[in-house]
Short mmCIF file of C-alpha atoms and ligand atoms in Angstrom, two decimals:
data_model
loop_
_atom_site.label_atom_id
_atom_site.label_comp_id
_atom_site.label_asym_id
_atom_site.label_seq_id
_atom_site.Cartn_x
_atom_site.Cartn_y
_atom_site.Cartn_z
CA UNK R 24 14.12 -42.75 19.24
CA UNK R 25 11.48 -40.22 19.07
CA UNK R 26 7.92 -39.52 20.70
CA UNK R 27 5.77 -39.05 17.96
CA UNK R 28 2.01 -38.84 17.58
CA UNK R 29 -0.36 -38.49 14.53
CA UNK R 30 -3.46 -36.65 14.42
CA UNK R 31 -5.62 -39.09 12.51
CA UNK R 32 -6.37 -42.77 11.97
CA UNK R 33 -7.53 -42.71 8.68
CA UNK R 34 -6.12 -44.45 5.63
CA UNK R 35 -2.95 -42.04 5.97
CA UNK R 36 -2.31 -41.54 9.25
CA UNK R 37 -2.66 -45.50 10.17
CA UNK R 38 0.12 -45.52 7.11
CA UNK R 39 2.60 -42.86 8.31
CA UNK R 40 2.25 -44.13 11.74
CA UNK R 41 3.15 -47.93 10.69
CA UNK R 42 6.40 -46.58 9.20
CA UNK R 43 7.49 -44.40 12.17
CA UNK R 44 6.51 -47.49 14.67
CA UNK R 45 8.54 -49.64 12.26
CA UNK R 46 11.48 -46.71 12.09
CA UNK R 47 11.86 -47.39 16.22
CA UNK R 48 9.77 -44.13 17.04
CA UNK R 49 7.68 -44.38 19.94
CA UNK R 50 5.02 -44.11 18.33
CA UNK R 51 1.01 -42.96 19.51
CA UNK R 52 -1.95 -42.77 16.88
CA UNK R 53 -4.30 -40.35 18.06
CA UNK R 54 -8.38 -40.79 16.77
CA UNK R 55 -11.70 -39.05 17.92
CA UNK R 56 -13.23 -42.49 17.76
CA UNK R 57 -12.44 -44.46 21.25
CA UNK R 58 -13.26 -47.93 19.81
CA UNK R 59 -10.95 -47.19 17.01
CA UNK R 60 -8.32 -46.79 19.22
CA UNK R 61 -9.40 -50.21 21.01
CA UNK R 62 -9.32 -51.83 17.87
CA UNK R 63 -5.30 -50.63 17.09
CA UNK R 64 -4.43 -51.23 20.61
CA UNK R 65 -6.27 -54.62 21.26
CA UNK R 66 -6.52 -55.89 17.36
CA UNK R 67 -3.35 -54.33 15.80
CA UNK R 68 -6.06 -53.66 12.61
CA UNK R 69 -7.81 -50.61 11.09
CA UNK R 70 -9.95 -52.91 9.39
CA UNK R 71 -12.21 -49.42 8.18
CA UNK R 72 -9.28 -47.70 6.68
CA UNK R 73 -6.34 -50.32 5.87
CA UNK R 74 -8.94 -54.03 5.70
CA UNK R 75 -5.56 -56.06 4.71
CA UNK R 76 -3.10 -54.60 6.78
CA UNK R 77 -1.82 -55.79 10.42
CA UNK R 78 0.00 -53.12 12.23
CA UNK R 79 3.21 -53.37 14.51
CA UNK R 80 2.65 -54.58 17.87
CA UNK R 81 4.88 -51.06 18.93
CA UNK R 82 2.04 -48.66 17.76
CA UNK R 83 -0.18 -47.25 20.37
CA UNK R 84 -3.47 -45.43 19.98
CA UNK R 85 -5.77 -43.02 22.08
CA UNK R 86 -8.64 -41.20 21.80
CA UNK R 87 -7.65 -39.30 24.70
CA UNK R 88 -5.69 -35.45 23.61
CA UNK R 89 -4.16 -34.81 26.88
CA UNK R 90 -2.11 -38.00 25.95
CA UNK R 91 -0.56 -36.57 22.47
CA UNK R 92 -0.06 -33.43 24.38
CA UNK R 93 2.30 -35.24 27.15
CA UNK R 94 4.16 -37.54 24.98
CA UNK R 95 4.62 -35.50 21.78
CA UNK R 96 7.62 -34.00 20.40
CA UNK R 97 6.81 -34.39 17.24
CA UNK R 98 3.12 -34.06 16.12
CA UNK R 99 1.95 -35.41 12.73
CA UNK R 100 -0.96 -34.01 11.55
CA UNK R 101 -3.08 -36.46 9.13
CA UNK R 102 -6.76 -35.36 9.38
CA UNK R 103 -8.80 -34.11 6.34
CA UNK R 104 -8.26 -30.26 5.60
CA UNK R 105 -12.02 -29.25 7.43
CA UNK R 106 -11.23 -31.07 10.52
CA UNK R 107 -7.91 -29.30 10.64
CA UNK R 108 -9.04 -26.18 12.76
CA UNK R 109 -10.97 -28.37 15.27
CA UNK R 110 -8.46 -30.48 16.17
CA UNK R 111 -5.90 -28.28 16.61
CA UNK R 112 -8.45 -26.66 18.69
CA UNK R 113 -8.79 -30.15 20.92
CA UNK R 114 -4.67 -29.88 20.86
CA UNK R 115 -4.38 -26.48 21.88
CA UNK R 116 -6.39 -26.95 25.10
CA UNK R 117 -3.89 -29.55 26.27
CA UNK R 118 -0.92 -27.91 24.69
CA UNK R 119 2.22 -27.33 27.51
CA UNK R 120 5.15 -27.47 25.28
CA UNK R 121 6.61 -26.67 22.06
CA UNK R 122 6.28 -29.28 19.71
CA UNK R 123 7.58 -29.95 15.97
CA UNK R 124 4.47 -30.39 13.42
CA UNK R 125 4.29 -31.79 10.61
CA UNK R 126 1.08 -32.06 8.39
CA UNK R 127 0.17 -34.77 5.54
CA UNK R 128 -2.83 -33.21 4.41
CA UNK R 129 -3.45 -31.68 0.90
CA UNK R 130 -6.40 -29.09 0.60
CA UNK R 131 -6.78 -25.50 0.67
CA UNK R 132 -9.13 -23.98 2.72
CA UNK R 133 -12.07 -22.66 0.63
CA UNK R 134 -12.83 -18.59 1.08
CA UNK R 135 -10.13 -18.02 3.54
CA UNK R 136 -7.91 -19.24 0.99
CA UNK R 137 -5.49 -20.55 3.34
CA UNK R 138 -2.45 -23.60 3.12
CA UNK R 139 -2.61 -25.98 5.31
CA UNK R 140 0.69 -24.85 7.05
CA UNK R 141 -1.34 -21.28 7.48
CA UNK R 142 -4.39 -22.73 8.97
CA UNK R 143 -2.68 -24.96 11.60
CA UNK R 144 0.07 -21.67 12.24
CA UNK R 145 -3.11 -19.46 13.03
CA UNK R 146 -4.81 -22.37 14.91
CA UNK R 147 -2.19 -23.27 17.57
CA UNK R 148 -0.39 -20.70 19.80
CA UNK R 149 2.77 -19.72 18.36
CA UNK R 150 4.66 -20.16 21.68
CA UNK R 151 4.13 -24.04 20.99
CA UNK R 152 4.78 -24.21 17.57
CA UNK R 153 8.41 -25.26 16.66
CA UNK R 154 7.89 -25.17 13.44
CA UNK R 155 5.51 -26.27 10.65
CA UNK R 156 7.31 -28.88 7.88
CA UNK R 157 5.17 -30.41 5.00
CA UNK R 158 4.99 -33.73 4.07
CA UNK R 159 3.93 -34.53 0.52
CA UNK R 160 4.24 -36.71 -2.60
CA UNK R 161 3.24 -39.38 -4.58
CA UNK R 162 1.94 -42.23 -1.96
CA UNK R 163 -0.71 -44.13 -1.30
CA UNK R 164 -1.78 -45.24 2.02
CA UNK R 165 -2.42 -48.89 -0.01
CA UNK R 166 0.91 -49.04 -0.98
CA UNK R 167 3.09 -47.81 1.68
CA UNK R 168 1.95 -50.27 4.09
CA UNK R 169 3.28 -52.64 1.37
CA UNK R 170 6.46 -51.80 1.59
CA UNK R 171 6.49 -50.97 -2.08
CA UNK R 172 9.15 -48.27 -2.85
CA UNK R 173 7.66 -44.89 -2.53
CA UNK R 174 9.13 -41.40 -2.17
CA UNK R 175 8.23 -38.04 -0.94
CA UNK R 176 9.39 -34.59 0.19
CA UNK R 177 9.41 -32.73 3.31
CA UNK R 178 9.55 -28.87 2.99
CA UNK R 179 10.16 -25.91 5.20
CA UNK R 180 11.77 -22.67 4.98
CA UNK R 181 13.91 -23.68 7.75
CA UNK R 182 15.98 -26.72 6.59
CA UNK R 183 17.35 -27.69 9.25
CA UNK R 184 13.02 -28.73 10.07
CA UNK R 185 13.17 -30.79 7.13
CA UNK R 186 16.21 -32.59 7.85
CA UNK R 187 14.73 -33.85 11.07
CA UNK R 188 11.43 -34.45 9.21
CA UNK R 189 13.28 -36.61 6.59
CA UNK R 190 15.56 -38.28 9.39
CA UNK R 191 12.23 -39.59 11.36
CA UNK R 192 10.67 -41.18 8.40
CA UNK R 193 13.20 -42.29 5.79
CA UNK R 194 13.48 -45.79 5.75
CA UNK R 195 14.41 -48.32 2.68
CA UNK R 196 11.40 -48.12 1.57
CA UNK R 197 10.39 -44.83 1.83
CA UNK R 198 12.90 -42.25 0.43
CA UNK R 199 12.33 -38.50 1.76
CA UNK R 200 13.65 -35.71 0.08
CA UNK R 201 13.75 -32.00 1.23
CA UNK R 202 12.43 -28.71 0.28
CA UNK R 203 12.69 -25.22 0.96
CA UNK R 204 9.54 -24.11 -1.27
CA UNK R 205 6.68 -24.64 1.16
CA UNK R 206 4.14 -22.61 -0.86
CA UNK R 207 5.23 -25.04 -4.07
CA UNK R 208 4.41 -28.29 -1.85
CA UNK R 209 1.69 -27.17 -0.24
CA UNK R 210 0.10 -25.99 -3.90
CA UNK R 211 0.85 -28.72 -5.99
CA UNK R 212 -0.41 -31.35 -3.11
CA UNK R 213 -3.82 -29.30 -3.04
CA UNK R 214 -4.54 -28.80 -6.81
CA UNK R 215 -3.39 -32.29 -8.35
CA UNK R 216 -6.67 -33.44 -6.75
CA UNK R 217 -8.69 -31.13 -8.90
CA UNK R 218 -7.16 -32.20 -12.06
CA UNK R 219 -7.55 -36.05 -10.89
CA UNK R 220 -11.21 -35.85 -10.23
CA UNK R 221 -11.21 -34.46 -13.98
CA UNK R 222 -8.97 -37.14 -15.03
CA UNK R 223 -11.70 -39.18 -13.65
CA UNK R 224 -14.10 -37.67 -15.25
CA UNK R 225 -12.18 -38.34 -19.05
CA UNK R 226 -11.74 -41.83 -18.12
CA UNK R 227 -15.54 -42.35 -16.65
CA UNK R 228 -16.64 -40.66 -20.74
CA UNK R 229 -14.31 -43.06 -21.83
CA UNK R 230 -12.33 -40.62 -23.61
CA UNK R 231 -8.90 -42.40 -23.60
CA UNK R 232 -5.67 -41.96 -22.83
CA UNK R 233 -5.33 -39.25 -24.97
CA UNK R 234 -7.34 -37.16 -23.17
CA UNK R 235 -5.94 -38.18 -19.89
CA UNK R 236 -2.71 -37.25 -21.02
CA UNK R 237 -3.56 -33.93 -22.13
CA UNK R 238 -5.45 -33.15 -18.73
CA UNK R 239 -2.20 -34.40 -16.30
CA UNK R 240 0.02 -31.79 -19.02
CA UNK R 241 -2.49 -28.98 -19.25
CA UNK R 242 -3.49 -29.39 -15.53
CA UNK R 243 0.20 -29.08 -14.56
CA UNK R 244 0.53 -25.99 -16.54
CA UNK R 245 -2.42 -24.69 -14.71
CA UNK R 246 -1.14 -25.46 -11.24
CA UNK R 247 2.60 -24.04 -11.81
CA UNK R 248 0.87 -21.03 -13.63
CA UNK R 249 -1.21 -20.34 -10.26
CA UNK R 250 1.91 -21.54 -7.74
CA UNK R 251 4.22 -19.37 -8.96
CA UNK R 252 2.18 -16.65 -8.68
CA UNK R 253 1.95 -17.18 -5.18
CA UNK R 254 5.59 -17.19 -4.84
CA UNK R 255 6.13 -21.08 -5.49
CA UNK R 256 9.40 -22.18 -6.69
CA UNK R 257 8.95 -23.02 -11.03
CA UNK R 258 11.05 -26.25 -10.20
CA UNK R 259 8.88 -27.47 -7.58
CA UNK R 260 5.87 -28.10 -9.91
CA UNK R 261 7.92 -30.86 -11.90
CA UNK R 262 9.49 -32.75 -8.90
CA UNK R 263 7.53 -35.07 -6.30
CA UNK R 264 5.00 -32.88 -5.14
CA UNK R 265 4.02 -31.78 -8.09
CA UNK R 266 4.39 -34.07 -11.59
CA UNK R 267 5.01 -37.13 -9.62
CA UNK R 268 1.96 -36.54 -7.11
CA UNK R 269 -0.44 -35.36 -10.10
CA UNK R 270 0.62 -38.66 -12.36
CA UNK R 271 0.03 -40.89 -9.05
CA UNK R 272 -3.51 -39.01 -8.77
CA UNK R 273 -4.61 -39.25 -12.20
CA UNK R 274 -3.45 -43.02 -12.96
CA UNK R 275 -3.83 -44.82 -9.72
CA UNK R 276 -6.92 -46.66 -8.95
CA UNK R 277 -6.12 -46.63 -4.96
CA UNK R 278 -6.78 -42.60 -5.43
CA UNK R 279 -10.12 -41.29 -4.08
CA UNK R 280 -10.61 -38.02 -6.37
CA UNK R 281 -9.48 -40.26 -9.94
CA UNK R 282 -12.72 -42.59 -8.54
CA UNK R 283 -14.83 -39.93 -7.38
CA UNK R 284 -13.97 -38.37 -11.03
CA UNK R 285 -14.54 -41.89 -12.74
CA UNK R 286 -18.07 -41.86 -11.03
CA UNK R 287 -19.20 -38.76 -11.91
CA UNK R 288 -18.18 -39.11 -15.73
CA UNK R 289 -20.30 -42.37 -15.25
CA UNK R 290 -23.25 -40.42 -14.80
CA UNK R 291 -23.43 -40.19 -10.82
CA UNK R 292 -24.41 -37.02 -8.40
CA UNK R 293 -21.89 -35.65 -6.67
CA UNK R 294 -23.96 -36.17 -3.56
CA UNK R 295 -24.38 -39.63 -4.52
CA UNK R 296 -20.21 -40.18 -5.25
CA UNK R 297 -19.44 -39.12 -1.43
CA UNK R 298 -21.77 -40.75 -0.14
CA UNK R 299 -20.58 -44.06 -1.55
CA UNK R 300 -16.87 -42.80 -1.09
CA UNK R 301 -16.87 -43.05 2.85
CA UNK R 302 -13.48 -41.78 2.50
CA UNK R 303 -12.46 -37.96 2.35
CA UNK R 304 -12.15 -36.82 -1.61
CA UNK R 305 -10.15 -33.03 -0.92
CA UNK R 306 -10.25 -32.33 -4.53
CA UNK R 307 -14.07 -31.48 -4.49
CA UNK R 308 -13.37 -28.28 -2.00
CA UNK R 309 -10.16 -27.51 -3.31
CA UNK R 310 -12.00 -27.04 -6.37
CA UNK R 311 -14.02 -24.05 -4.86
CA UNK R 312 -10.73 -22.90 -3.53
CA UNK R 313 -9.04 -23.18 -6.53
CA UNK R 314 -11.91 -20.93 -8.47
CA UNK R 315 -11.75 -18.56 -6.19
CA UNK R 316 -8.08 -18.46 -6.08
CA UNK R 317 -7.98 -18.07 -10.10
CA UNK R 318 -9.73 -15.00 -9.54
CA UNK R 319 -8.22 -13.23 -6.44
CA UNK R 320 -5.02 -14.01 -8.97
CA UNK R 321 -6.24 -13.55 -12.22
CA UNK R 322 -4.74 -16.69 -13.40
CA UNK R 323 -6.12 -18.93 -16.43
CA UNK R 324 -7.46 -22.17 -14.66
CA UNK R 325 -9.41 -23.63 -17.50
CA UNK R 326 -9.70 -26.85 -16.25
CA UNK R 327 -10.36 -26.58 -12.66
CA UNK R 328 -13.00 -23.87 -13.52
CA UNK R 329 -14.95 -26.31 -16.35
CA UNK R 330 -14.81 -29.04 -12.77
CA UNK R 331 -16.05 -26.41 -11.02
CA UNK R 332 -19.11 -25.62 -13.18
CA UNK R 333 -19.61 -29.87 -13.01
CA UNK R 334 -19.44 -29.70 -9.42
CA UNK R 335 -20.93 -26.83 -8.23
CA UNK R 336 -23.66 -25.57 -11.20
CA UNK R 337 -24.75 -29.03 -12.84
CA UNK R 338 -22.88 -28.59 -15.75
CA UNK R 339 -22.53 -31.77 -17.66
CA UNK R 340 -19.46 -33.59 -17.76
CA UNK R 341 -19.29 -33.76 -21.77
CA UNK R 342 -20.16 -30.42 -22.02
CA UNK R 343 -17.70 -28.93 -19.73
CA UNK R 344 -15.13 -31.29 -21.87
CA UNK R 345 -16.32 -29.76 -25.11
CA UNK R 346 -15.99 -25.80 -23.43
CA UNK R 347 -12.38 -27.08 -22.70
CA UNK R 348 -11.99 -28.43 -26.34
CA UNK R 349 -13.09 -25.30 -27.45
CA UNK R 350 -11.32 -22.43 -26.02
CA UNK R 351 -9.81 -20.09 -27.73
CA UNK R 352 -6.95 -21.15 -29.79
CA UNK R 353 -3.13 -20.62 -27.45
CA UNK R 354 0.55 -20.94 -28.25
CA UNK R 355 1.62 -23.96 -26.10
CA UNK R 356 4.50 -22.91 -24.01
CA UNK R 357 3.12 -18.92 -23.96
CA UNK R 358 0.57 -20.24 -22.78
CA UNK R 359 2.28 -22.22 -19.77
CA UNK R 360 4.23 -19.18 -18.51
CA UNK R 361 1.11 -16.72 -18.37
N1 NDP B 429 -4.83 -41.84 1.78
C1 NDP B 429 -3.67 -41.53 1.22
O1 NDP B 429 -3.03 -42.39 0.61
C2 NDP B 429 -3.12 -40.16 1.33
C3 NDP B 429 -3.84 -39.12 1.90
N2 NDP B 429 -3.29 -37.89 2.00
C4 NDP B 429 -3.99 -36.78 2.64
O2 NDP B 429 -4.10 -37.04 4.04
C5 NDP B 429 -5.27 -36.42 4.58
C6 NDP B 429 -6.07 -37.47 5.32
O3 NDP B 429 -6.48 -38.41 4.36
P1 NDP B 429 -6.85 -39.91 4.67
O4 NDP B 429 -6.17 -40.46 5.86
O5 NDP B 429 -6.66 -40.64 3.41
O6 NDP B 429 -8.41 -39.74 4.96
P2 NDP B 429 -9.45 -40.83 5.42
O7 NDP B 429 -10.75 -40.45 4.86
O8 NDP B 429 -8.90 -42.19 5.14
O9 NDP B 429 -9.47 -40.65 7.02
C7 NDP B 429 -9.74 -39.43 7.62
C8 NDP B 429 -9.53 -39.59 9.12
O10 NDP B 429 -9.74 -38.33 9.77
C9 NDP B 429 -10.74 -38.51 10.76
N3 NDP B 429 -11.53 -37.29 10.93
C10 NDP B 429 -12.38 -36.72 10.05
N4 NDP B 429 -12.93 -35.61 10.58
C11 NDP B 429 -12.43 -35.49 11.84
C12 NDP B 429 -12.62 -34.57 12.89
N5 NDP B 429 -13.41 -33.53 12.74
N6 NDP B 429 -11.95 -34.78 14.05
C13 NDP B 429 -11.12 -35.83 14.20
N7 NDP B 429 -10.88 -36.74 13.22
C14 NDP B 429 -11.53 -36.57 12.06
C15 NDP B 429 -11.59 -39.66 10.26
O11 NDP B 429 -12.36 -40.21 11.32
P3 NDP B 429 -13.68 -41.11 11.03
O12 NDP B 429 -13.18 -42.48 10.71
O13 NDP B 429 -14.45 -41.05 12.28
O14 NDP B 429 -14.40 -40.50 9.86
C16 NDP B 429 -10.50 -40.59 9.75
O15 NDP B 429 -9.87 -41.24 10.80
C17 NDP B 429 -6.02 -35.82 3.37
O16 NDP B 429 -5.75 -34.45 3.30
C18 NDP B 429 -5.41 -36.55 2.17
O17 NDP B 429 -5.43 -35.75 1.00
C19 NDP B 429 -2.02 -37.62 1.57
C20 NDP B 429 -1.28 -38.60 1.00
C21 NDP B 429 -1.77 -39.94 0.83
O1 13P B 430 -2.42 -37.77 -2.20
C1 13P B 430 -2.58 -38.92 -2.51
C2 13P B 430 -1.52 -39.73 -3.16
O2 13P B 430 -0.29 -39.07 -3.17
C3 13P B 430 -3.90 -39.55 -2.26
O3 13P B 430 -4.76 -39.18 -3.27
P1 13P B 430 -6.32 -39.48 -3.13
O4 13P B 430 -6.81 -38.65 -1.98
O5 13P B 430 -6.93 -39.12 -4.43
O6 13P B 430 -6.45 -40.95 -2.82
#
């Protein structure tokens, strides 16, 4: 049995802390909302996050830091990519010991340009920092708690990380794989959002399934394009964290971006979409991230650069599908490899 604690009591956090509770860990939720914690402790509910779910009498929650820092071994972190440098912040003033971390989160950091693995590595001290392991892959919060079969990958340079990442959360229901290809994870986690609040978009025109096919395709070319570039492993970009999390994205109606998408091809500010969301949707700063990152690259990212244009500069929806429509014409796979 392990002392565990996750940073986070949202949607994914409450999810990934039900399954380590339920794998024997002893396991601590940590939120920065004290009645939250009250509610988990006193209710067994998240009745914001998780409205159906009741959570195992065996997981503990506290809004208090100096808690995670003296139980923690193992440190999940689970909040949304901007509160990442603040918390760790909170953690590092209570920090005594090294710890293992793992993060769930999938963003990149806008103008710094930074993985999440780099942010929380320059946030903590390095003297308490074990190591960093990603977890990622197809899985919704909604369905995990389920029990429905899901399966994701946990990747670190250092394997032997992973192992012990995979170890504390595989269970029969949820498979774990492993990884060496950080920079692949971390890449094709962040960007599958973009191309699912596009997705969203296609299906909110009521385009079809024609055109949703072509964006998951052409949106994976885009991403493995970009991720190899950045040293990501080719192979990476068709396994969990890549195809399987973009097809998840783009088809599931538990996923926040696909909605936020839907809304906005419905006609709806963007303003207006997050405000109804109440939940985080990463893909709308990835998508800065990933314009800028086209650039410092000088990679072709025709789709998240058309979402960009809908985002950030008022472009249309239909128009920005038309630009895409109408680009130059390209020899398929050439066109994948460069
Ligand atoms: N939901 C899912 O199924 C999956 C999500 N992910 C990823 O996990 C990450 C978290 O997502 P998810 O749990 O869904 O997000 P939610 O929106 O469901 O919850 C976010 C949580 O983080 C808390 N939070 C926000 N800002 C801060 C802050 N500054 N300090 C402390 N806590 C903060 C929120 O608190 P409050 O309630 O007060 O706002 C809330 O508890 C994202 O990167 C997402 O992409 C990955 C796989 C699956
Ligand atoms: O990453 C996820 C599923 O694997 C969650 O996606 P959303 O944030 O779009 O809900």
């Amino acid at each position: 049995m392990e002392k565990v604690c996750v940073l986070g009591a949202g949607s994914w956090g409450t999810a990934l802390a039900m399954v380590l509770a339920e794998n024997g860990h002893d396991t601590l939720v940590w939120t920065h909302r004290a009645e939250q914690a009250e509610e988990i402790n006193q209710l067994h509910t998240n009745k914001k996050y998780l409205p159906e779910t009741i959570l195992p009498v065996n997981l503990h929650a506290t809004s208090d830091m100096a808690k995670v820092a003296s139980h923690a071994e193992t440190i999940v972190v689970a909040v949304p990519t901007k509160a990442i440098r603040e918390v760790c912040e909170k953690l590092t003033a209570e920090l005594t010991k090294k710890v293992l971390f793992v993060h769930v989160s999938k963003g990149i950091e806008p103008d710094s340009l930074k993985r999440i693995s780099e942010i929380i590595a320059e946030s903590l001290p390095a003297m308490y920092v074990e190591e960093i392991v990603v977890l990622s892959g197809p899985s919704h919060a909604e369905e995990v708690v389920l029990h429905h079969p899901t399966t994701v990958t946990a990747a670190c340079a250092n394997i032997d990380a992973a192992e012990k990442v995979q170890d504390l959360f595989m269970n029969q229901f949820f498979r774990v794989y492993t990884n060496e290809d950080i920079i692949g994870v971390e890449i094709g986690g962040a960007l599958k959002n973009v191309i699912a609040l596009a997705a969203g978009i296609t299906d909110g025109l009521n385009y079809g399934d024609n055109a949703k096919a072509a964006l998951i395709t052409r949106g994976l070319a885009e991403i493995s394009r970009l991720g190899v570039k950045m040293g990501g492993n080719p192979f990476t970009f068709s396994g969990l964290t890549g195809m399987g999390d973009l097809i998840v994205t783009c088809t599931s109606v538990h996923s926040r971006n696909w909605r936020a998408g839907n809304m906005l091809g419905q006609g709806m500010k963007l303003q207006e979409v997050l405000d109804q969301m109440g939940m985080v949707v990463e893909g709308v700063r990835t998508t800065k991230a990933a314009y800028q990152l086209a650039e410092k690259y000088d990679v072709a990212m025709p789709i998240s650069t058309e979402l960009y244009s809908v985002l950030f500069n008022d472009v249309e929806p239909k128009v920005a599908v038309d630009a895409l429509m109408m680009r130059m014409k390209k020899r398929e796979i050439d066109d994948m490899k460069h």
